[in-house]
Amino acid sequence: AQSVSQHNHHVILSEAASLELGCNYSYGGTVNLFWYVQYPGQHLQLLLKYFSGDPLVKGIKGFEAEFIKSKFSFNLRKPSVQWSDTAEYFCAVSNYGGSQGNLIFGKGTKLSVKP
Amino acid sequence: DAGVIQSPRHEVTEMGQEVTLRCKPISGHNSLFWYRQTMMRGLELLIYFNNNVPIDDSGMPEDRFSAKMPNASFSTLKIQPSEPRDSAVYFCASSFWAGGASTDTQYFGPGTRLTVL
């Protein structure tokens, strides 16, 4: 069965620090990859997605993610975080091939940015 | 576009009562998903529909849970009878699936926070 691992449960950074959140998945076939963000008290919003092509994907608010197929990883990065980036971040994988894919979510990583 | 609409936003009920959660997907979307989010288990897919037909309900925890989609613009998730362990945030999401070997981006509603006392 597919699974998604986000190894960091809670990350605490100061403003202007660089961010990298890890995401690994287990699925041997072709996948589509997503990062969603959930700000406190709000619903999930799409940050970025990878379907095909350039493995370095740029999303909203200065976020980017790199798909490394050999490592089954899709890590999220931001060079300089802001206090407003405080939120929970979810990595999700959708299997691709022949039928509609479901999203399998990781457990999430809570990011706290200190002003 | 109004986005995915869910109601109510908050629901507090007593154990044993029936609870109905409602969702209106984004107009033009043909797929609808119900998720449950808890601290312990994270975000879990309960059921999803394509063109109003339930495709996969393997995530529905037990027979107390049921979901319907009578038309393209409305879906309900019902819990009867409710139990304290059902307390969670329930999200509805919708997407447009083009068919075949494709995938789709899901857009989430604001969620319903359910508390069962």
PDB file of N, CA and C in Angstrom, chain A residues 42-108:
ATOM      1  N   GLN A  42      -7.789  27.239   9.492  1.00  0.00           N
ATOM      2  CA  GLN A  42      -8.269  27.323   8.107  1.00  0.00           C
ATOM      3  C   GLN A  42      -8.228  25.963   7.415  1.00  0.00           C
ATOM      4  N   HIS A  43      -8.694  25.934   6.176  1.00  0.00           N
ATOM      5  CA  HIS A  43      -8.715  24.688   5.428  1.00  0.00           C
ATOM      6  C   HIS A  43      -7.418  24.507   4.657  1.00  0.00           C
ATOM      7  N   LEU A  44      -7.250  23.348   4.085  1.00  0.00           N
ATOM      8  CA  LEU A  44      -6.058  23.057   3.307  1.00  0.00           C
ATOM      9  C   LEU A  44      -6.069  23.831   1.997  1.00  0.00           C
ATOM     10  N   GLN A  45      -4.908  24.380   1.680  1.00  0.00           N
ATOM     11  CA  GLN A  45      -4.745  25.100   0.420  1.00  0.00           C
ATOM     12  C   GLN A  45      -3.554  24.513  -0.318  1.00  0.00           C
ATOM     13  N   LEU A  46      -3.669  24.452  -1.632  1.00  0.00           N
ATOM     14  CA  LEU A  46      -2.590  23.899  -2.434  1.00  0.00           C
ATOM     15  C   LEU A  46      -1.422  24.881  -2.508  1.00  0.00           C
ATOM     16  N   LEU A  47      -0.225  24.398  -2.172  1.00  0.00           N
ATOM     17  CA  LEU A  47       0.991  25.196  -2.285  1.00  0.00           C
ATOM     18  C   LEU A  47       1.646  25.009  -3.649  1.00  0.00           C
ATOM     19  N   LEU A  48       1.791  23.761  -4.019  1.00  0.00           N
ATOM     20  CA  LEU A  48       2.400  23.424  -5.302  1.00  0.00           C
ATOM     21  C   LEU A  48       2.131  21.960  -5.623  1.00  0.00           C
ATOM     22  N   LYS A  49       2.397  21.609  -6.873  1.00  0.00           N
ATOM     23  CA  LYS A  49       2.157  20.238  -7.307  1.00  0.00           C
ATOM     24  C   LYS A  49       3.147  19.861  -8.394  1.00  0.00           C
ATOM     25  N   TYR A  50       3.438  18.572  -8.462  1.00  0.00           N
ATOM     26  CA  TYR A  50       4.278  18.030  -9.530  1.00  0.00           C
ATOM     27  C   TYR A  50       3.497  16.947 -10.256  1.00  0.00           C
ATOM     28  N   PHE A  51       3.383  17.121 -11.576  1.00  0.00           N
ATOM     29  CA  PHE A  51       2.755  16.090 -12.395  1.00  0.00           C
ATOM     30  C   PHE A  51       3.788  15.455 -13.319  1.00  0.00           C
ATOM     31  N   SER A  52       4.584  16.285 -13.978  1.00  0.00           N
ATOM     32  CA  SER A  52       5.609  15.775 -14.892  1.00  0.00           C
ATOM     33  C   SER A  52       6.521  16.942 -15.256  1.00  0.00           C
ATOM     34  N   GLY A  53       7.601  16.633 -15.985  1.00  0.00           N
ATOM     35  CA  GLY A  53       8.474  17.695 -16.456  1.00  0.00           C
ATOM     36  C   GLY A  53       9.558  18.046 -15.464  1.00  0.00           C
ATOM     37  N   ASP A  54       9.881  19.318 -15.387  1.00  0.00           N
ATOM     38  CA  ASP A  54      10.959  19.805 -14.523  1.00  0.00           C
ATOM     39  C   ASP A  54      10.706  19.350 -13.087  1.00  0.00           C
ATOM     40  N   PRO A  55      11.654  18.605 -12.492  1.00  0.00           N
ATOM     41  CA  PRO A  55      11.424  18.104 -11.131  1.00  0.00           C
ATOM     42  C   PRO A  55      11.478  19.199 -10.059  1.00  0.00           C
ATOM     43  N   LEU A  56      11.941  20.379 -10.415  1.00  0.00           N
ATOM     44  CA  LEU A  56      11.948  21.492  -9.458  1.00  0.00           C
ATOM     45  C   LEU A  56      10.699  22.330  -9.724  1.00  0.00           C
ATOM     46  N   VAL A  57       9.820  22.307  -8.750  1.00  0.00           N
ATOM     47  CA  VAL A  57       8.518  22.944  -8.921  1.00  0.00           C
ATOM     48  C   VAL A  57       8.446  24.186  -8.047  1.00  0.00           C
ATOM     49  N   LYS A  58       7.966  25.250  -8.629  1.00  0.00           N
ATOM     50  CA  LYS A  58       7.801  26.482  -7.854  1.00  0.00           C
ATOM     51  C   LYS A  58       6.322  26.664  -7.542  1.00  0.00           C
ATOM     52  N   GLY A  59       6.048  27.050  -6.284  1.00  0.00           N
ATOM     53  CA  GLY A  59       4.673  27.254  -5.876  1.00  0.00           C
ATOM     54  C   GLY A  59       4.436  28.684  -5.453  1.00  0.00           C
ATOM     55  N   ILE A  60       3.360  28.843  -4.687  1.00  0.00           N
ATOM     56  CA  ILE A  60       3.015  30.183  -4.227  1.00  0.00           C
ATOM     57  C   ILE A  60       3.861  30.568  -3.022  1.00  0.00           C
ATOM     58  N   LYS A  61       3.924  31.842  -2.739  1.00  0.00           N
ATOM     59  CA  LYS A  61       4.548  32.388  -1.526  1.00  0.00           C
ATOM     60  C   LYS A  61       6.025  32.017  -1.399  1.00  0.00           C
ATOM     61  N   GLY A  62       6.702  31.828  -2.515  1.00  0.00           N
ATOM     62  CA  GLY A  62       8.137  31.586  -2.491  1.00  0.00           C
ATOM     63  C   GLY A  62       8.555  30.163  -2.184  1.00  0.00           C
ATOM     64  N   PHE A  63       7.599  29.261  -2.099  1.00  0.00           N
ATOM     65  CA  PHE A  63       7.923  27.859  -1.831  1.00  0.00           C
ATOM     66  C   PHE A  63       8.314  27.139  -3.115  1.00  0.00           C
ATOM     67  N   GLU A  64       9.144  26.141  -2.969  1.00  0.00           N
ATOM     68  CA  GLU A  64       9.490  25.263  -4.072  1.00  0.00           C
ATOM     69  C   GLU A  64       9.702  23.854  -3.538  1.00  0.00           C
ATOM     70  N   ALA A  65       9.635  22.890  -4.420  1.00  0.00           N
ATOM     71  CA  ALA A  65       9.862  21.504  -4.022  1.00  0.00           C
ATOM     72  C   ALA A  65      10.586  20.792  -5.147  1.00  0.00           C
ATOM     73  N   GLU A  66      11.399  19.816  -4.749  1.00  0.00           N
ATOM     74  CA  GLU A  66      12.162  19.062  -5.733  1.00  0.00           C
ATOM     75  C   GLU A  66      11.798  17.601  -5.669  1.00  0.00           C
ATOM     76  N   PHE A  67      11.413  17.056  -6.805  1.00  0.00           N
ATOM     77  CA  PHE A  67      11.092  15.651  -6.915  1.00  0.00           C
ATOM     78  C   PHE A  67      12.369  14.890  -7.273  1.00  0.00           C
ATOM     79  N   ILE A  68      12.779  13.982  -6.398  1.00  0.00           N
ATOM     80  CA  ILE A  68      13.933  13.130  -6.684  1.00  0.00           C
ATOM     81  C   ILE A  68      13.427  11.695  -6.742  1.00  0.00           C
ATOM     82  N   LYS A  69      13.250  11.222  -7.948  1.00  0.00           N
ATOM     83  CA  LYS A  69      12.610   9.920  -8.145  1.00  0.00           C
ATOM     84  C   LYS A  69      13.408   8.791  -7.499  1.00  0.00           C
ATOM     85  N   SER A  70      14.729   8.858  -7.605  1.00  0.00           N
ATOM     86  CA  SER A  70      15.575   7.778  -7.074  1.00  0.00           C
ATOM     87  C   SER A  70      15.499   7.682  -5.560  1.00  0.00           C
ATOM     88  N   LYS A  71      15.123   8.769  -4.928  1.00  0.00           N
ATOM     89  CA  LYS A  71      15.020   8.793  -3.460  1.00  0.00           C
ATOM     90  C   LYS A  71      13.568   8.756  -3.003  1.00  0.00           C
ATOM     91  N   PHE A  72      12.633   8.688  -3.923  1.00  0.00           N
ATOM     92  CA  PHE A  72      11.207   8.706  -3.575  1.00  0.00           C
ATOM     93  C   PHE A  72      10.912   9.895  -2.653  1.00  0.00           C
ATOM     94  N   SER A  73      11.476  11.044  -3.003  1.00  0.00           N
ATOM     95  CA  SER A  73      11.312  12.197  -2.125  1.00  0.00           C
ATOM     96  C   SER A  73      10.741  13.391  -2.869  1.00  0.00           C
ATOM     97  N   PHE A  74      10.129  14.258  -2.114  1.00  0.00           N
ATOM     98  CA  PHE A  74       9.532  15.494  -2.657  1.00  0.00           C
ATOM     99  C   PHE A  74       9.603  16.533  -1.538  1.00  0.00           C
ATOM    100  N   ASN A  75      10.798  17.015  -1.254  1.00  0.00           N
ATOM    101  CA  ASN A  75      11.014  17.927  -0.138  1.00  0.00           C
ATOM    102  C   ASN A  75      10.611  19.347  -0.482  1.00  0.00           C
ATOM    103  N   LEU A  76      10.053  20.005   0.504  1.00  0.00           N
ATOM    104  CA  LEU A  76       9.583  21.387   0.358  1.00  0.00           C
ATOM    105  C   LEU A  76      10.647  22.328   0.895  1.00  0.00           C
ATOM    106  N   ARG A  77      10.886  23.437   0.172  1.00  0.00           N
ATOM    107  CA  ARG A  77      11.923  24.373   0.612  1.00  0.00           C
ATOM    108  C   ARG A  77      11.424  25.812   0.485  1.00  0.00           C
ATOM    109  N   LYS A  78      12.025  26.644   1.332  1.00  0.00           N
ATOM    110  CA  LYS A  78      11.835  28.078   1.199  1.00  0.00           C
ATOM    111  C   LYS A  78      13.099  28.730   1.739  1.00  0.00           C
ATOM    112  N   PRO A  79      13.725  29.640   0.998  1.00  0.00           N
ATOM    113  CA  PRO A  79      15.025  30.182   1.415  1.00  0.00           C
ATOM    114  C   PRO A  79      14.954  31.055   2.659  1.00  0.00           C
ATOM    115  N   SER A  80      13.825  31.729   2.873  1.00  0.00           N
ATOM    116  CA  SER A  80      13.739  32.645   3.996  1.00  0.00           C
ATOM    117  C   SER A  80      12.291  32.692   4.488  1.00  0.00           C
ATOM    118  N   VAL A  81      12.051  32.104   5.652  1.00  0.00           N
ATOM    119  CA  VAL A  81      10.663  32.015   6.130  1.00  0.00           C
ATOM    120  C   VAL A  81      10.249  33.303   6.826  1.00  0.00           C
ATOM    121  N   GLN A  82       8.924  33.494   6.862  1.00  0.00           N
ATOM    122  CA  GLN A  82       8.345  34.640   7.544  1.00  0.00           C
ATOM    123  C   GLN A  82       7.410  34.138   8.642  1.00  0.00           C
ATOM    124  N   TRP A  83       7.100  35.017   9.570  1.00  0.00           N
ATOM    125  CA  TRP A  83       6.192  34.644  10.650  1.00  0.00           C
ATOM    126  C   TRP A  83       4.862  34.133  10.088  1.00  0.00           C
ATOM    127  N   SER A  84       4.434  34.710   8.969  1.00  0.00           N
ATOM    128  CA  SER A  84       3.156  34.327   8.364  1.00  0.00           C
ATOM    129  C   SER A  84       3.181  32.928   7.749  1.00  0.00           C
ATOM    130  N   ASP A  85       4.343  32.302   7.701  1.00  0.00           N
ATOM    131  CA  ASP A  85       4.423  30.925   7.203  1.00  0.00           C
ATOM    132  C   ASP A  85       4.084  29.904   8.294  1.00  0.00           C
ATOM    133  N   THR A  86       3.855  30.380   9.496  1.00  0.00           N
ATOM    134  CA  THR A  86       3.453  29.480  10.574  1.00  0.00           C
ATOM    135  C   THR A  86       2.175  28.757  10.174  1.00  0.00           C
ATOM    136  N   ALA A  87       2.251  27.437  10.102  1.00  0.00           N
ATOM    137  CA  ALA A  87       1.137  26.634   9.581  1.00  0.00           C
ATOM    138  C   ALA A  87       1.531  25.170   9.677  1.00  0.00           C
ATOM    139  N   GLU A  88       0.606  24.331   9.258  1.00  0.00           N
ATOM    140  CA  GLU A  88       0.917  22.903   9.141  1.00  0.00           C
ATOM    141  C   GLU A  88       1.002  22.567   7.655  1.00  0.00           C
ATOM    142  N   TYR A  89       2.004  21.785   7.297  1.00  0.00           N
ATOM    143  CA  TYR A  89       2.282  21.477   5.904  1.00  0.00           C
ATOM    144  C   TYR A  89       2.102  19.982   5.671  1.00  0.00           C
ATOM    145  N   PHE A  90       1.354  19.665   4.635  1.00  0.00           N
ATOM    146  CA  PHE A  90       1.041  18.275   4.326  1.00  0.00           C
ATOM    147  C   PHE A  90       1.557  17.919   2.936  1.00  0.00           C
ATOM    148  N   CYS A  91       2.269  16.820   2.875  1.00  0.00           N
ATOM    149  CA  CYS A  91       2.688  16.251   1.608  1.00  0.00           C
ATOM    150  C   CYS A  91       1.656  15.199   1.205  1.00  0.00           C
ATOM    151  N   ALA A  92       1.349  15.085  -0.079  1.00  0.00           N
ATOM    152  CA  ALA A  92       0.364  14.111  -0.535  1.00  0.00           C
ATOM    153  C   ALA A  92       0.816  13.513  -1.861  1.00  0.00           C
ATOM    154  N   VAL A  93       0.437  12.261  -2.037  1.00  0.00           N
ATOM    155  CA  VAL A  93       0.807  11.518  -3.240  1.00  0.00           C
ATOM    156  C   VAL A  93      -0.457  10.948  -3.873  1.00  0.00           C
ATOM    157  N   SER A  94      -0.496  10.996  -5.185  1.00  0.00           N
ATOM    158  CA  SER A  94      -1.592  10.387  -5.922  1.00  0.00           C
ATOM    159  C   SER A  94      -1.004   9.417  -6.924  1.00  0.00           C
ATOM    160  N   ASN A  95      -1.478   8.186  -6.892  1.00  0.00           N
ATOM    161  CA  ASN A  95      -0.957   7.251  -7.887  1.00  0.00           C
ATOM    162  C   ASN A  95      -1.531   7.589  -9.253  1.00  0.00           C
ATOM    163  N   TYR A  96      -0.800   7.313 -10.255  1.00  0.00           N
ATOM    164  CA  TYR A  96      -1.107   7.767 -11.613  1.00  0.00           C
ATOM    165  C   TYR A  96      -1.053   6.557 -12.520  1.00  0.00           C
ATOM    166  N   GLY A  97      -2.108   6.284 -13.176  1.00  0.00           N
ATOM    167  CA  GLY A  97      -2.016   5.179 -14.127  1.00  0.00           C
ATOM    168  C   GLY A  97      -3.313   4.437 -14.279  1.00  0.00           C
ATOM    169  N   GLY A  98      -4.083   4.793 -15.242  1.00  0.00           N
ATOM    170  CA  GLY A  98      -5.224   3.972 -15.618  1.00  0.00           C
ATOM    171  C   GLY A  98      -6.514   4.351 -14.936  1.00  0.00           C
ATOM    172  N   SER A  99      -6.418   5.014 -13.821  1.00  0.00           N
ATOM    173  CA  SER A  99      -7.666   5.363 -13.150  1.00  0.00           C
ATOM    174  C   SER A  99      -7.424   6.586 -12.278  1.00  0.00           C
ATOM    175  N   GLN A 100      -8.508   7.095 -11.808  1.00  0.00           N
ATOM    176  CA  GLN A 100      -8.392   8.280 -10.961  1.00  0.00           C
ATOM    177  C   GLN A 100      -7.612   7.957  -9.706  1.00  0.00           C
ATOM    178  N   GLY A 101      -6.700   8.832  -9.366  1.00  0.00           N
ATOM    179  CA  GLY A 101      -5.891   8.574  -8.196  1.00  0.00           C
ATOM    180  C   GLY A 101      -6.458   9.206  -6.952  1.00  0.00           C
ATOM    181  N   ASN A 102      -6.274   8.513  -5.847  1.00  0.00           N
ATOM    182  CA  ASN A 102      -6.617   9.104  -4.565  1.00  0.00           C
ATOM    183  C   ASN A 102      -5.405   9.807  -4.001  1.00  0.00           C
ATOM    184  N   LEU A 103      -5.650  10.782  -3.148  1.00  0.00           N
ATOM    185  CA  LEU A 103      -4.558  11.438  -2.448  1.00  0.00           C
ATOM    186  C   LEU A 103      -4.294  10.708  -1.140  1.00  0.00           C
ATOM    187  N   ILE A 104      -3.038  10.355  -0.934  1.00  0.00           N
ATOM    188  CA  ILE A 104      -2.607   9.803   0.338  1.00  0.00           C
ATOM    189  C   ILE A 104      -1.788  10.891   1.016  1.00  0.00           C
ATOM    190  N   PHE A 105      -2.200  11.289   2.202  1.00  0.00           N
ATOM    191  CA  PHE A 105      -1.548  12.382   2.898  1.00  0.00           C
ATOM    192  C   PHE A 105      -0.544  11.874   3.926  1.00  0.00           C
ATOM    193  N   GLY A 106       0.514  12.645   4.111  1.00  0.00           N
ATOM    194  CA  GLY A 106       1.384  12.422   5.251  1.00  0.00           C
ATOM    195  C   GLY A 106       0.722  12.977   6.503  1.00  0.00           C
ATOM    196  N   LYS A 107       1.353  12.728   7.651  1.00  0.00           N
ATOM    197  CA  LYS A 107       0.776  13.152   8.935  1.00  0.00           C
ATOM    198  C   LYS A 107       0.897  14.653   9.154  1.00  0.00           C
ATOM    199  N   GLY A 108       1.681  15.319   8.346  1.00  0.00           N
ATOM    200  CA  GLY A 108       1.827  16.763   8.470  1.00  0.00           C
ATOM    201  C   GLY A 108       3.033  17.171   9.291  1.00  0.00           C
TER     202      GLY A 108
END
